[in-house]
Amino acid sequence: MPVTTGTYICDLFVRELKLTQEARISTLSDTRLGIEGHNWLRQLLFSSRDGDSVASGGVPLALEAEIVKEVRFFQTHGITPVFVFSGLPVARKEHRAFAKDDHRVAYRHSAWEQYWQGHVEQAQRGWSASPSQAVADLIPFAMQVLQENGVEFMRAPYSAWAQLAYLYQHESQPIHAVYSSLDVLMFGVDRVITSISHTRSTFGWVQREHLLSKCGIAAEQVLDMCILAGFDWCSTFPALLTDIGFSFKSAVDVTRQYGSGFNAVQMMGDHAGVRASNYSDSFLRAYCAVRYHIVLHLDGSVGPLNADSAPNDLHDIIGYRLPATAYHLLARGIVHPPVLSMLASGSWLVFPPPDNGESDEYRRLITRWQADVFRQQCRMLCSRLGPFFAQRKITLQVWFDPQTEIVLHDSKAASDTSGMVLLGVGAEAAQEAHPATVVDVESALGRCATITGAGASKGGEQLATVLMFWLLQSLRFVTCEGQHTRLGTALQAGLRALPRGSSSGTLQWAVVAGAVLLDQGLLTDEPWSVAYEDKRFSAGNTEQQRFVRVVSRIATLVPPPARRGQWNLAYNRDLLAFCSAVKLVYRTAGACVDVACLATPASSTAGCMRQLLALRRAMPLECAASAATGLLTHKLLREHVLNGPGSWARTQAAAGDSIVDAQQSLRNVWCVAEAVRAIASALSGAQGGVVAEALDWARVPFDDVLAGKK
């Protein structure tokens, strides 16, 4: 099992040697502090994690406040924070997708069992121990908060450790100090801040020279020592593993004894574990991945550290090189890593969602709908990235059937670009900032026919309009000729049903997701193939239960309400399962926009960068989607079934102070519900009658909410 230096074992070793020094935070005044984003965000999540976010599927309640608190702390002490987040993962030759069991799945299932038995505290502990979203999934949210607060940040092409080392060691000193895990010492950083205490206004730091002195090794041996100990890109040297575990000191001793890590590997090559793992190859790959890591240079170029001596097969060690524009878009947070990782690795991996994804409906949404959308994306993108990617085999792999590869693109698909149109962007439009550009789905849907005509021939469309057309085309709302499909006509009817107002832009994306899920047969009044309905919270006759189910699912489309404290209402795993489907739609939509950004030649210009940032901020974040509004609605409807009039007052009392404005959230629900009614009616299926009947029934408990009663 690999041991990661800088997280636990090496930290203990450094603590044991008393190498950590402490200083007043005031000594960092007027400093530009480079912060390794993943490690920083992981620490914040540890202090702000809660079971509520796992049970409802959203972002931890306190995370945004914790991020802002950190920023204010730095600013108060005259420190300019510069956050650097990791980009693409480094290729690992021996790595296999889903090789390890995801223990979070079992923990979540057990937590739900505890909850249904009435053991709420045990359930909360179980949920807290099994976060529904990895740290990497929350980075877009963190970057959005940082952007709103005017804080500098970037994504490195690959590892943030290497990017921080480059910035710190550059002669122009864009950063003056590094706040990171100890892993960054492998990249030659001479000192690293490892902890910051808000309460004591101090920070802890480690000097590389002190570590060398205590260990009795030379500067060039630090990297060897860390590789042997094991870190994210290389497993622990098997000869160092014993029955009682691993000691970091053993990596120090072996490095010192043999003079270098590679010598140690060669001399101990007869060890069964070393032979079986072909460790010498792993060691050399990790060594090159660190020493010649790819970084974004200050002049905008992308290349390796120590370029003069870099090998010519870095693509096999770190990953296939992508166009420079891709790294620039990644650095600004416009394009996210998954699509680029798919290109580099040849696989799009789908992991279990917050509810564990056990239903046939959710799994079909991946293997049929999402896979079909991604085939189109791969054909378009690979056809524009040169001969290598045009022939690239790309597959989709899912956690519930890891042995099966669903082919998204290969050499047979390379010449097939039928049914796809990505419009050009005019030179003037590419240079203009368009600061007032509003990403309006209804407007884009209404203009599709015109922008494929004269606008297309002139190539003068704003980039945001072009990308919206591609997104609507990808999600099957319009044809490549700009004509509305049956689903597009229904979506337009739904968007027109939304009231005009400040919240309509946000609610448009909820309506888009609702249209997709209606079309795919997931937004129904029937239980899914795997249902978790808690009998304690079932109420009413069969018809009423159907109404509650479909209206609560519609409500789950709506962005979650702002919250103050711990969630006071009941959880519902069925609504969490539906929320997972909403997240999947948003994830797919985001990937489509990423593809369009990467495939548009003008996207690297300054004007287009600003347009793209505006578009990204308007797009819904997958990680922020939550079942919270569905749970609030479920409570309202259940109160109506059980106790009749006054359901809104009882719902307010039950929610207490945990929700900032429950009334506005429920008003938003009704707006989206009327839009879904219009979509279902336009699709002319049986579901139209079901939705209409359910909403007519739900109008009674919603009347007090809509009337503005307290």
XYZ file of C-alpha atoms in Angstrom:
710
model
C 0.000 0.000 0.000
C 1.502 3.365 -0.968
C 2.371 5.732 1.829
C 2.171 9.433 1.037
C 4.973 11.614 2.295
C 3.890 14.914 3.735
C 0.549 13.666 4.978
C 1.139 11.340 7.862
C 4.296 9.220 8.067
C 6.716 11.958 7.025
C 4.905 14.472 9.218
C 5.383 12.171 12.198
C 9.057 11.759 11.350
C 9.595 15.516 11.070
C 7.737 16.036 14.338
C 9.824 13.359 16.031
C 13.014 15.117 14.932
C 11.539 18.456 16.068
C 12.252 20.055 12.712
C 9.175 22.277 12.645
C 9.915 25.853 13.625
C 7.313 28.432 14.629
C 7.157 32.132 13.819
C 4.702 35.005 14.135
C 2.379 35.483 11.203
C 3.421 39.150 11.127
C 6.764 38.103 9.610
C 4.862 37.234 6.415
C 3.489 40.764 6.036
C 3.880 42.149 2.475
C 4.469 38.589 1.251
C 2.932 36.893 -1.761
C 2.187 33.465 -0.338
C 1.845 30.565 -2.775
C -0.703 28.104 -1.383
C -1.069 24.494 -2.557
C -4.811 24.447 -3.122
C -5.618 20.762 -2.713
C -3.892 20.419 0.660
C -5.400 23.710 1.871
C -8.915 22.746 0.776
C -8.595 19.290 2.345
C -7.763 20.914 5.699
C -10.778 23.221 5.408
C -13.040 20.278 4.582
C -11.775 18.396 7.613
C -12.805 21.280 9.858
C -16.084 22.008 8.051
C -17.265 18.516 7.091
C -20.758 17.530 8.130
C -23.126 14.655 7.583
C -25.779 16.988 6.165
C -23.864 17.566 2.932
C -23.465 13.810 2.389
C -27.117 13.044 3.109
C -28.371 15.894 0.911
C -25.641 15.814 -1.739
C -24.453 19.419 -1.601
C -21.429 21.443 -0.580
C -20.562 21.383 3.153
C -22.511 24.136 4.877
C -19.517 25.932 6.395
C -17.132 25.619 3.441
C -17.789 28.976 1.786
C -17.590 30.779 5.128
C -14.324 28.982 5.926
C -12.804 29.995 2.582
C -13.780 33.644 3.087
C -12.482 33.508 6.668
C -9.093 32.262 5.412
C -8.908 35.010 2.805
C -9.770 37.701 5.362
C -7.115 36.324 7.741
C -4.429 36.614 5.089
C -5.520 40.088 4.054
C -5.673 41.309 7.653
C -2.021 40.355 8.110
C -0.862 41.960 4.874
C -0.415 38.655 3.041
C -1.392 38.282 -0.614
C -2.511 34.679 -1.102
C -1.908 33.039 -4.487
C -3.711 29.698 -4.676
C -2.350 27.045 -7.018
C -4.537 23.984 -7.645
C -3.399 20.808 -9.346
C -4.608 20.160 -12.875
C -4.310 16.841 -14.695
C -3.218 13.709 -12.850
C 0.202 12.294 -13.642
C 0.012 9.089 -15.673
C 0.710 5.935 -13.657
C 1.617 2.933 -15.765
C 0.495 0.370 -13.209
C -2.698 2.181 -12.257
C -5.968 0.412 -13.069
C -9.353 2.076 -12.875
C -11.470 0.936 -9.921
C -8.637 -1.337 -8.734
C -9.571 -0.527 -5.142
C -12.963 -0.803 -3.526
C -14.550 2.526 -2.662
C -15.163 2.056 1.057
C -17.342 5.154 1.144
C -20.126 3.164 -0.508
C -20.380 0.736 2.420
C -20.066 3.541 4.977
C -22.888 5.511 3.368
C -25.130 2.458 3.170
C -24.509 1.675 6.828
C -25.186 5.294 7.785
C -28.547 5.205 6.018
C -29.442 1.977 7.816
C -28.639 3.707 11.120
C -30.774 6.677 10.115
C -33.788 4.557 9.222
C -33.515 2.855 12.603
C -33.672 6.233 14.313
C -29.981 6.455 15.257
C -29.435 9.946 13.847
C -26.147 10.725 15.617
C -24.551 7.464 14.450
C -25.807 8.165 10.924
C -24.297 11.659 11.001
C -20.947 10.228 12.066
C -21.111 7.654 9.283
C -21.917 10.272 6.657
C -19.141 12.546 7.927
C -16.660 9.682 7.531
C -17.692 9.057 3.914
C -17.746 12.382 2.032
C -19.855 12.215 -1.096
C -17.478 14.428 -3.062
C -13.709 14.226 -3.346
C -11.598 17.301 -2.667
C -10.959 17.649 -6.409
C -14.724 17.832 -7.063
C -15.019 20.891 -4.824
C -12.149 22.845 -6.386
C -14.444 24.593 -8.953
C -16.607 25.782 -6.049
C -13.551 27.007 -4.135
C -12.239 28.823 -7.218
C -15.612 30.503 -7.702
C -15.578 31.777 -4.096
C -11.995 32.992 -4.497
C -12.906 34.779 -7.727
C -15.858 36.499 -6.062
C -13.485 37.745 -3.360
C -10.854 39.028 -5.791
C -8.208 36.455 -4.843
C -5.517 35.234 -7.257
C -5.619 31.572 -8.200
C -4.587 29.253 -11.009
C -4.611 25.611 -11.987
C -1.259 24.077 -12.777
C -0.997 21.938 -15.933
C -0.353 18.941 -13.672
C 0.965 19.096 -10.084
C 0.631 22.200 -7.946
C 3.848 21.185 -6.123
C 5.913 21.649 -9.270
C 4.138 24.871 -10.253
C 4.707 26.361 -6.798
C 8.394 25.366 -6.891
C 8.772 27.038 -10.308
C 7.086 30.258 -9.151
C 9.059 30.337 -5.897
C 12.425 29.754 -7.532
C 11.891 32.117 -10.492
C 14.149 35.161 -10.469
C 11.193 37.556 -10.680
C 9.730 36.038 -7.474
C 5.991 35.962 -8.291
C 5.631 34.305 -4.863
C 7.894 34.729 -1.838
C 6.933 31.708 0.284
C 5.171 28.351 -0.105
C 2.377 26.933 2.067
C 2.051 23.249 1.224
C 2.528 19.693 2.369
C 6.085 18.438 2.739
C 5.887 16.829 -0.717
C 7.002 20.123 -2.258
C 10.488 19.567 -0.780
C 11.035 17.001 -3.552
C 11.025 19.883 -6.039
C 13.923 21.738 -4.434
C 11.985 24.268 -2.345
C 14.304 25.286 0.510
C 11.622 25.930 3.099
C 7.906 25.227 3.338
C 5.137 26.502 5.594
C 3.193 23.454 6.778
C 0.614 24.959 9.152
C -0.984 28.277 10.067
C -2.730 28.935 13.387
C -5.451 31.579 13.348
C -5.864 31.544 17.105
C -2.177 32.057 17.922
C -1.376 34.065 14.770
C 1.635 31.853 14.098
C 2.830 29.519 11.381
C 4.944 26.395 11.383
C 7.653 25.836 8.793
C 10.319 23.310 7.885
C 13.710 24.103 6.369
C 15.055 21.606 3.865
C 18.654 21.968 5.081
C 17.649 20.998 8.610
C 16.010 17.837 7.277
C 19.152 16.993 5.297
C 21.341 17.534 8.348
C 19.211 15.392 10.655
C 18.938 12.589 8.093
C 22.596 12.737 7.092
C 21.846 12.874 3.365
C 22.789 15.197 0.509
C 20.401 17.543 -1.306
C 20.260 15.297 -4.384
C 19.142 12.358 -2.237
C 15.927 13.970 -0.935
C 13.946 13.018 -4.026
C 15.200 9.405 -3.895
C 14.287 9.129 -0.224
C 10.760 10.413 -0.799
C 10.144 8.120 -3.771
C 11.233 5.076 -1.755
C 8.913 6.152 1.069
C 6.065 6.345 -1.431
C 3.834 9.217 -2.487
C 0.949 9.873 -4.863
C 2.859 8.837 -7.997
C 4.747 5.815 -6.703
C 4.082 3.022 -4.220
C 6.307 2.488 -1.201
C 9.440 0.465 -1.946
C 8.248 -3.110 -1.126
C 11.498 -4.009 0.666
C 10.712 -1.364 3.296
C 7.340 -2.819 4.226
C 7.260 -5.065 7.286
C 4.597 -6.946 9.208
C 4.165 -3.981 11.528
C 3.968 -1.405 8.734
C 6.352 1.200 7.404
C 8.810 3.565 9.094
C 9.972 6.662 7.225
C 13.367 6.251 8.881
C 13.859 3.051 6.896
C 13.699 5.081 3.665
C 16.295 7.451 5.117
C 18.594 4.591 6.154
C 18.390 2.778 2.812
C 19.046 5.970 0.845
C 22.052 6.772 3.000
C 23.369 3.194 2.884
C 23.224 2.774 -0.909
C 23.905 6.370 -1.904
C 20.848 6.664 -4.152
C 17.361 5.287 -4.444
C 18.043 3.558 -7.720
C 21.101 1.799 -6.268
C 18.936 0.564 -3.408
C 16.333 -0.777 -5.826
C 19.000 -2.555 -7.877
C 20.787 -4.048 -4.870
C 17.546 -5.282 -3.310
C 16.072 -6.480 -6.592
C 15.807 -10.086 -5.397
C 13.123 -9.137 -2.901
C 9.880 -10.855 -3.977
C 7.830 -7.666 -3.775
C 10.383 -5.697 -5.773
C 10.457 -8.295 -8.549
C 6.699 -8.700 -8.690
C 6.031 -4.962 -8.928
C 8.784 -4.111 -11.455
C 9.676 -1.382 -8.988
C 12.765 -0.157 -10.835
C 10.534 1.073 -13.662
C 8.136 2.736 -11.198
C 11.051 4.429 -9.428
C 12.519 5.866 -12.629
C 9.136 7.070 -13.864
C 8.483 8.854 -10.551
C 11.988 10.351 -10.573
C 11.507 11.794 -14.063
C 7.957 12.939 -13.278
C 9.317 15.098 -10.442
C 12.576 16.325 -11.953
C 11.104 17.161 -15.374
C 7.567 18.023 -14.386
C 5.486 20.108 -16.783
C 4.688 23.657 -15.611
C 3.143 26.832 -17.013
C 5.929 29.367 -17.488
C 5.502 33.090 -16.864
C 5.809 33.801 -20.595
C 2.795 31.569 -21.266
C 4.720 28.597 -22.612
C 4.213 25.115 -21.200
C 7.245 22.896 -20.698
C 9.334 20.800 -18.305
C 11.493 21.810 -15.397
C 15.188 21.296 -16.128
C 14.336 21.341 -19.822
C 17.962 21.076 -20.996
C 18.280 17.522 -19.681
C 14.654 16.382 -20.040
C 14.055 13.049 -21.827
C 12.062 13.001 -25.054
C 9.476 10.504 -23.803
C 7.836 12.646 -21.108
C 4.478 11.927 -22.741
C 4.842 8.344 -21.519
C 5.804 9.465 -18.008
C 3.516 12.414 -17.300
C 0.865 12.191 -19.997
C 0.259 13.056 -23.643
C 0.915 16.702 -24.420
C -2.172 18.777 -25.112
C -2.431 22.028 -27.102
C -1.111 25.080 -25.236
C -4.589 26.631 -25.313
C -5.893 23.736 -23.234
C -3.431 24.485 -20.432
C -4.234 28.222 -20.569
C -7.969 27.570 -20.277
C -7.271 25.128 -17.460
C -5.096 27.673 -15.627
C -7.926 30.242 -15.597
C -10.496 27.751 -14.326
C -12.492 27.943 -17.558
C -11.971 24.312 -18.533
C -11.943 21.655 -15.822
C -9.624 18.611 -15.726
C -12.051 15.707 -16.490
C -12.339 16.334 -20.256
C -8.591 16.913 -20.577
C -7.894 13.797 -18.490
C -10.172 11.851 -20.816
C -8.066 12.958 -23.788
C -4.785 12.212 -22.045
C -5.712 8.863 -20.488
C -8.224 7.606 -23.043
C -10.897 6.986 -20.388
C -13.822 8.826 -18.843
C -14.342 7.272 -15.425
C -17.683 7.385 -13.590
C -17.604 6.857 -9.823
C -20.482 6.169 -7.398
C -22.673 9.237 -6.737
C -23.774 10.411 -3.248
C -26.617 7.873 -3.026
C -24.303 5.057 -4.328
C -26.079 4.872 -7.711
C -27.774 1.506 -7.288
C -30.824 2.081 -9.510
C -31.179 0.876 -13.093
C -32.513 4.304 -14.052
C -29.364 6.139 -12.977
C -27.082 3.585 -14.566
C -28.955 3.767 -17.883
C -28.629 7.548 -17.771
C -24.854 7.025 -17.802
C -24.486 4.167 -20.267
C -27.071 5.399 -22.770
C -27.703 9.131 -22.526
C -24.342 10.406 -21.230
C -22.354 7.993 -23.390
C -24.282 9.120 -26.474
C -23.629 12.801 -25.703
C -19.943 12.106 -25.082
C -19.547 10.278 -28.401
C -20.522 13.482 -30.154
C -18.154 15.525 -27.983
C -15.237 13.193 -28.670
C -15.819 13.219 -32.423
C -15.878 17.008 -32.522
C -12.912 17.584 -30.226
C -10.628 14.831 -31.505
C -11.197 15.908 -35.099
C -9.764 19.354 -34.240
C -6.727 18.340 -32.197
C -4.558 16.776 -34.873
C -3.868 13.287 -36.270
C -2.907 11.635 -32.975
C -6.146 12.496 -31.172
C -8.194 11.926 -34.331
C -7.239 8.230 -34.070
C -7.351 8.099 -30.251
C -9.429 5.394 -28.630
C -11.500 6.816 -25.782
C -13.767 4.743 -23.579
C -16.256 5.269 -20.781
C -15.875 3.028 -17.723
C -18.265 2.775 -14.795
C -17.721 1.576 -11.248
C -20.562 -0.984 -11.365
C -19.149 -2.767 -14.435
C -15.415 -1.947 -14.508
C -14.520 -4.702 -16.960
C -16.708 -3.272 -19.724
C -15.419 -0.442 -21.894
C -18.027 1.648 -23.699
C -16.271 3.036 -26.774
C -16.767 6.767 -27.230
C -14.219 7.331 -29.984
C -11.735 5.369 -32.073
C -10.193 5.405 -35.523
C -13.495 4.294 -37.073
C -15.253 7.356 -35.695
C -12.467 9.743 -36.712
C -13.937 10.590 -40.110
C -17.544 10.805 -38.920
C -18.343 14.408 -37.968
C -21.881 14.373 -39.327
C -24.608 16.076 -37.373
C -22.211 18.462 -35.616
C -21.789 22.199 -36.079
C -19.566 24.419 -33.936
C -19.917 27.942 -35.290
C -17.011 30.288 -35.833
C -16.313 33.363 -33.756
C -15.626 36.621 -35.540
C -12.382 38.497 -34.929
C -14.155 41.500 -33.421
C -16.259 39.306 -31.155
C -13.153 37.471 -30.043
C -11.399 40.678 -29.022
C -14.338 42.364 -27.306
C -14.808 41.795 -23.596
C -18.631 41.892 -23.666
C -18.733 42.500 -19.903
C -22.511 42.740 -19.891
C -23.052 39.431 -21.648
C -25.840 37.515 -19.937
C -25.991 33.783 -20.520
C -29.674 33.341 -21.196
C -30.804 29.864 -22.227
C -34.181 31.016 -23.546
C -32.613 33.726 -25.689
C -30.014 31.318 -27.081
C -32.696 28.741 -27.840
C -34.760 31.358 -29.667
C -31.807 32.533 -31.790
C -30.550 29.127 -32.915
C -32.138 29.312 -36.353
C -30.745 32.783 -37.062
C -27.175 32.197 -35.880
C -26.788 29.179 -38.143
C -27.665 31.383 -41.107
C -26.214 34.829 -41.644
C -24.440 34.875 -38.294
C -22.648 31.679 -39.125
C -21.450 32.885 -42.480
C -20.158 36.154 -41.051
C -18.571 34.394 -38.094
C -19.460 37.381 -35.932
C -21.247 35.755 -33.042
C -20.201 36.339 -29.460
C -18.416 33.337 -28.061
C -20.996 32.831 -25.314
C -23.728 32.526 -27.966
C -21.693 30.040 -29.978
C -21.047 27.865 -26.943
C -24.681 27.961 -25.872
C -25.703 26.797 -29.327
C -23.227 23.907 -29.072
C -24.563 22.977 -25.622
C -28.183 23.004 -26.796
C -27.207 20.943 -29.825
C -25.282 18.463 -27.667
C -28.212 17.977 -25.282
C -30.541 17.354 -28.239
C -32.594 20.540 -27.933
C -31.696 21.748 -31.437
C -30.432 20.178 -34.646
C -27.178 21.157 -36.339
C -29.287 23.310 -38.693
C -30.562 25.287 -35.698
C -34.088 23.837 -35.767
C -35.773 22.919 -32.505
C -36.195 19.244 -31.821
C -39.348 18.003 -30.114
C -37.502 18.297 -26.807
C -36.250 21.780 -27.721
C -39.787 22.973 -28.461
C -40.883 21.612 -25.088
C -37.954 23.312 -23.339
C -38.844 26.628 -24.943
C -42.403 26.284 -23.638
C -41.034 25.575 -20.176
C -38.640 28.530 -20.191
C -41.416 30.868 -21.299
C -43.463 29.709 -18.310
C -40.815 31.065 -15.917
C -41.623 34.504 -14.515
C -39.241 37.288 -15.444
C -37.094 38.320 -12.509
C -33.711 38.236 -10.832
C -33.847 34.507 -10.157
C -34.987 33.411 -13.617
C -31.425 32.957 -14.906
C -30.568 30.497 -12.144
C -33.860 28.671 -12.489
C -33.364 28.223 -16.249
C -30.723 25.574 -15.625
C -33.111 23.720 -13.299
C -35.650 23.697 -16.140
C -33.012 22.413 -18.590
C -32.172 19.530 -16.242
C -35.876 18.855 -15.747
C -36.438 18.631 -19.498
C -33.605 16.109 -19.906
C -34.806 13.944 -17.010
C -38.407 14.057 -18.223
C -37.275 12.979 -21.671
C -35.184 10.156 -20.206
C -38.076 8.882 -18.097
C -36.530 9.667 -14.703
C -38.805 12.515 -13.620
C -41.868 10.389 -12.933
C -44.284 9.660 -10.109
C -43.144 6.039 -9.877
C -40.452 4.619 -7.572
C -37.168 3.779 -9.258
C -35.977 0.183 -9.536
C -34.181 0.556 -6.196
C -36.341 2.535 -3.776
C -35.451 3.558 -0.241
C -38.672 5.159 0.960
C -38.685 5.269 4.740
C -42.016 3.919 5.966
C -41.850 6.271 8.949
C -42.211 9.189 6.565
C -44.714 7.663 4.142
C -48.057 9.379 4.332
C -51.373 9.297 2.550
C -52.889 6.913 0.054
C -51.131 5.604 -3.036
C -52.250 8.524 -5.192
C -51.058 11.110 -2.674
C -47.715 9.342 -2.349
C -47.326 9.544 -6.128
C -48.077 13.260 -6.066
C -45.626 13.897 -3.229
C -42.956 11.917 -5.062
C -43.121 13.750 -8.387
C -43.456 17.250 -6.898
C -40.555 16.616 -4.504
C -38.435 15.442 -7.433
C -39.261 18.620 -9.324
C -38.256 20.604 -6.243
C -34.907 18.807 -6.149
C -34.084 20.507 -9.457
C -34.155 23.883 -7.701
C -30.907 25.314 -6.241
C -30.632 24.695 -2.489
C -31.682 27.397 -0.028
C -29.147 29.365 1.976
C -28.656 27.844 5.412
C -27.571 29.000 8.852
C -26.984 25.841 10.848
C -27.639 22.140 11.138
C -30.391 20.735 8.959
C -33.571 20.134 10.991
C -35.758 18.328 8.459
C -35.860 14.639 7.561
C -33.534 13.189 4.918
C -34.738 11.099 2.003
C -32.425 8.778 0.078
C -34.795 8.579 -2.880
C -34.528 12.339 -3.364
C -30.754 12.043 -2.965
C -30.804 9.462 -5.770
C -32.754 11.878 -7.961
C -30.287 14.632 -7.042
C -27.486 12.365 -8.323
C -29.227 12.338 -11.710
C -29.400 16.158 -11.668
C -25.667 16.285 -10.912
C -24.997 13.949 -13.833
C -26.868 16.263 -16.211
C -24.883 19.273 -14.959
C -21.602 17.345 -15.212
C -22.401 16.379 -18.792
C -23.427 19.926 -19.714
C -20.199 21.261 -18.230
C -18.171 18.766 -20.248
C -19.936 19.907 -23.437
C -18.960 23.520 -22.737
C -15.374 22.415 -22.045
C -15.274 20.667 -25.408
C -16.586 23.740 -27.205
C -14.000 25.959 -25.468
C -11.184 23.625 -26.470
C -12.415 23.313 -30.060
C -12.790 27.060 -30.648
C -9.535 28.537 -32.042
C -10.290 32.068 -30.833
C -10.835 30.987 -27.223
C -7.301 31.917 -26.140
C -7.704 35.629 -26.905
C -8.110 38.017 -23.970
C -11.631 39.054 -24.964
C -12.813 35.489 -25.291
C -11.205 34.535 -21.978
C -13.375 37.142 -20.261
C -16.495 35.899 -22.033
C -15.697 32.332 -21.082
C -15.215 33.254 -17.431
C -18.636 34.930 -17.450
C -20.178 31.844 -19.040
C -18.533 29.523 -16.522
C -19.822 31.566 -13.601
C -23.346 31.369 -15.019
C -23.220 27.595 -15.417
C -24.490 25.464 -12.516
C -21.823 23.677 -10.485
C -22.346 19.957 -10.236
C -20.998 19.876 -6.674
C -23.510 22.521 -5.505
C -26.623 20.595 -6.618
C -28.458 19.344 -3.558
C -31.654 17.581 -2.499
C -32.264 20.252 0.174
C -35.113 22.047 -1.641
C -36.713 18.692 -2.408
C -36.545 17.788 1.291
C -38.166 21.098 2.246
C -40.956 20.524 -0.277
C -41.387 16.928 0.869
C -41.941 18.198 4.423
C -44.547 20.727 3.256
C -46.495 18.128 1.250
C -46.279 15.495 3.979
C -47.657 17.980 6.525
C -50.526 18.686 4.156
C -51.328 14.988 3.792
C -51.105 14.229 7.508
C -52.572 17.348 9.103
C -54.333 19.374 6.427
C -54.475 23.212 6.567
C -51.582 25.077 8.126
C -48.905 22.903 6.544
C -46.718 25.909 5.696
C -46.674 27.188 9.287
C -45.775 23.732 10.590
C -43.037 23.369 7.987
C -41.556 26.704 9.027
C -41.603 25.651 12.664
C -39.905 22.354 11.850
C -37.202 24.014 9.744
C -36.495 26.546 12.480
C -33.522 28.791 11.791
C -31.695 26.250 9.641
C -32.979 27.793 6.378
C -32.508 31.495 5.643
C -35.511 32.029 3.335
C -37.590 28.890 2.996
C -40.486 30.836 1.539
C -38.475 32.120 -1.437
C -37.108 28.634 -2.058
C -40.620 27.219 -2.234
C -41.724 30.031 -4.521
C -38.850 29.062 -6.806
C -40.096 25.481 -6.647
C -43.496 26.534 -7.904
C -41.939 28.555 -10.743
C -39.920 25.538 -11.884
C -42.918 23.244 -11.367
C -45.040 25.320 -13.759
C -42.195 25.219 -16.266
C -41.976 21.431 -15.952
C -45.755 21.256 -16.413
C -45.369 23.138 -19.702
C -42.554 20.841 -20.839
C -44.448 17.671 -19.937
C -47.546 18.970 -21.755
C -45.533 19.854 -24.869
C -43.973 16.386 -24.948
C -47.549 15.060 -25.179
C -46.923 11.872 -23.230
C -48.755 10.319 -20.316
C -46.330 12.084 -18.004
C -47.896 15.425 -18.935
C -51.143 14.408 -17.275
C -49.316 13.011 -14.253
C -47.386 16.240 -13.648
C -50.471 18.412 -14.181
C -52.555 16.325 -11.796
C -49.836 16.348 -9.123
C -49.366 20.116 -9.338
C -53.108 20.760 -9.191
C -53.177 18.738 -5.970
C -50.063 20.467 -4.579
C -51.485 23.940 -5.231
C -53.411 23.822 -1.944
C -50.374 23.495 0.408
C -48.433 25.953 -1.766
C -51.162 28.615 -1.611
C -50.035 30.012 1.746
C -46.428 30.101 0.532
C -47.296 31.907 -2.690
C -49.636 34.310 -0.871
C -46.734 35.521 1.250
C -48.112 34.337 4.597
C -45.646 33.973 7.444
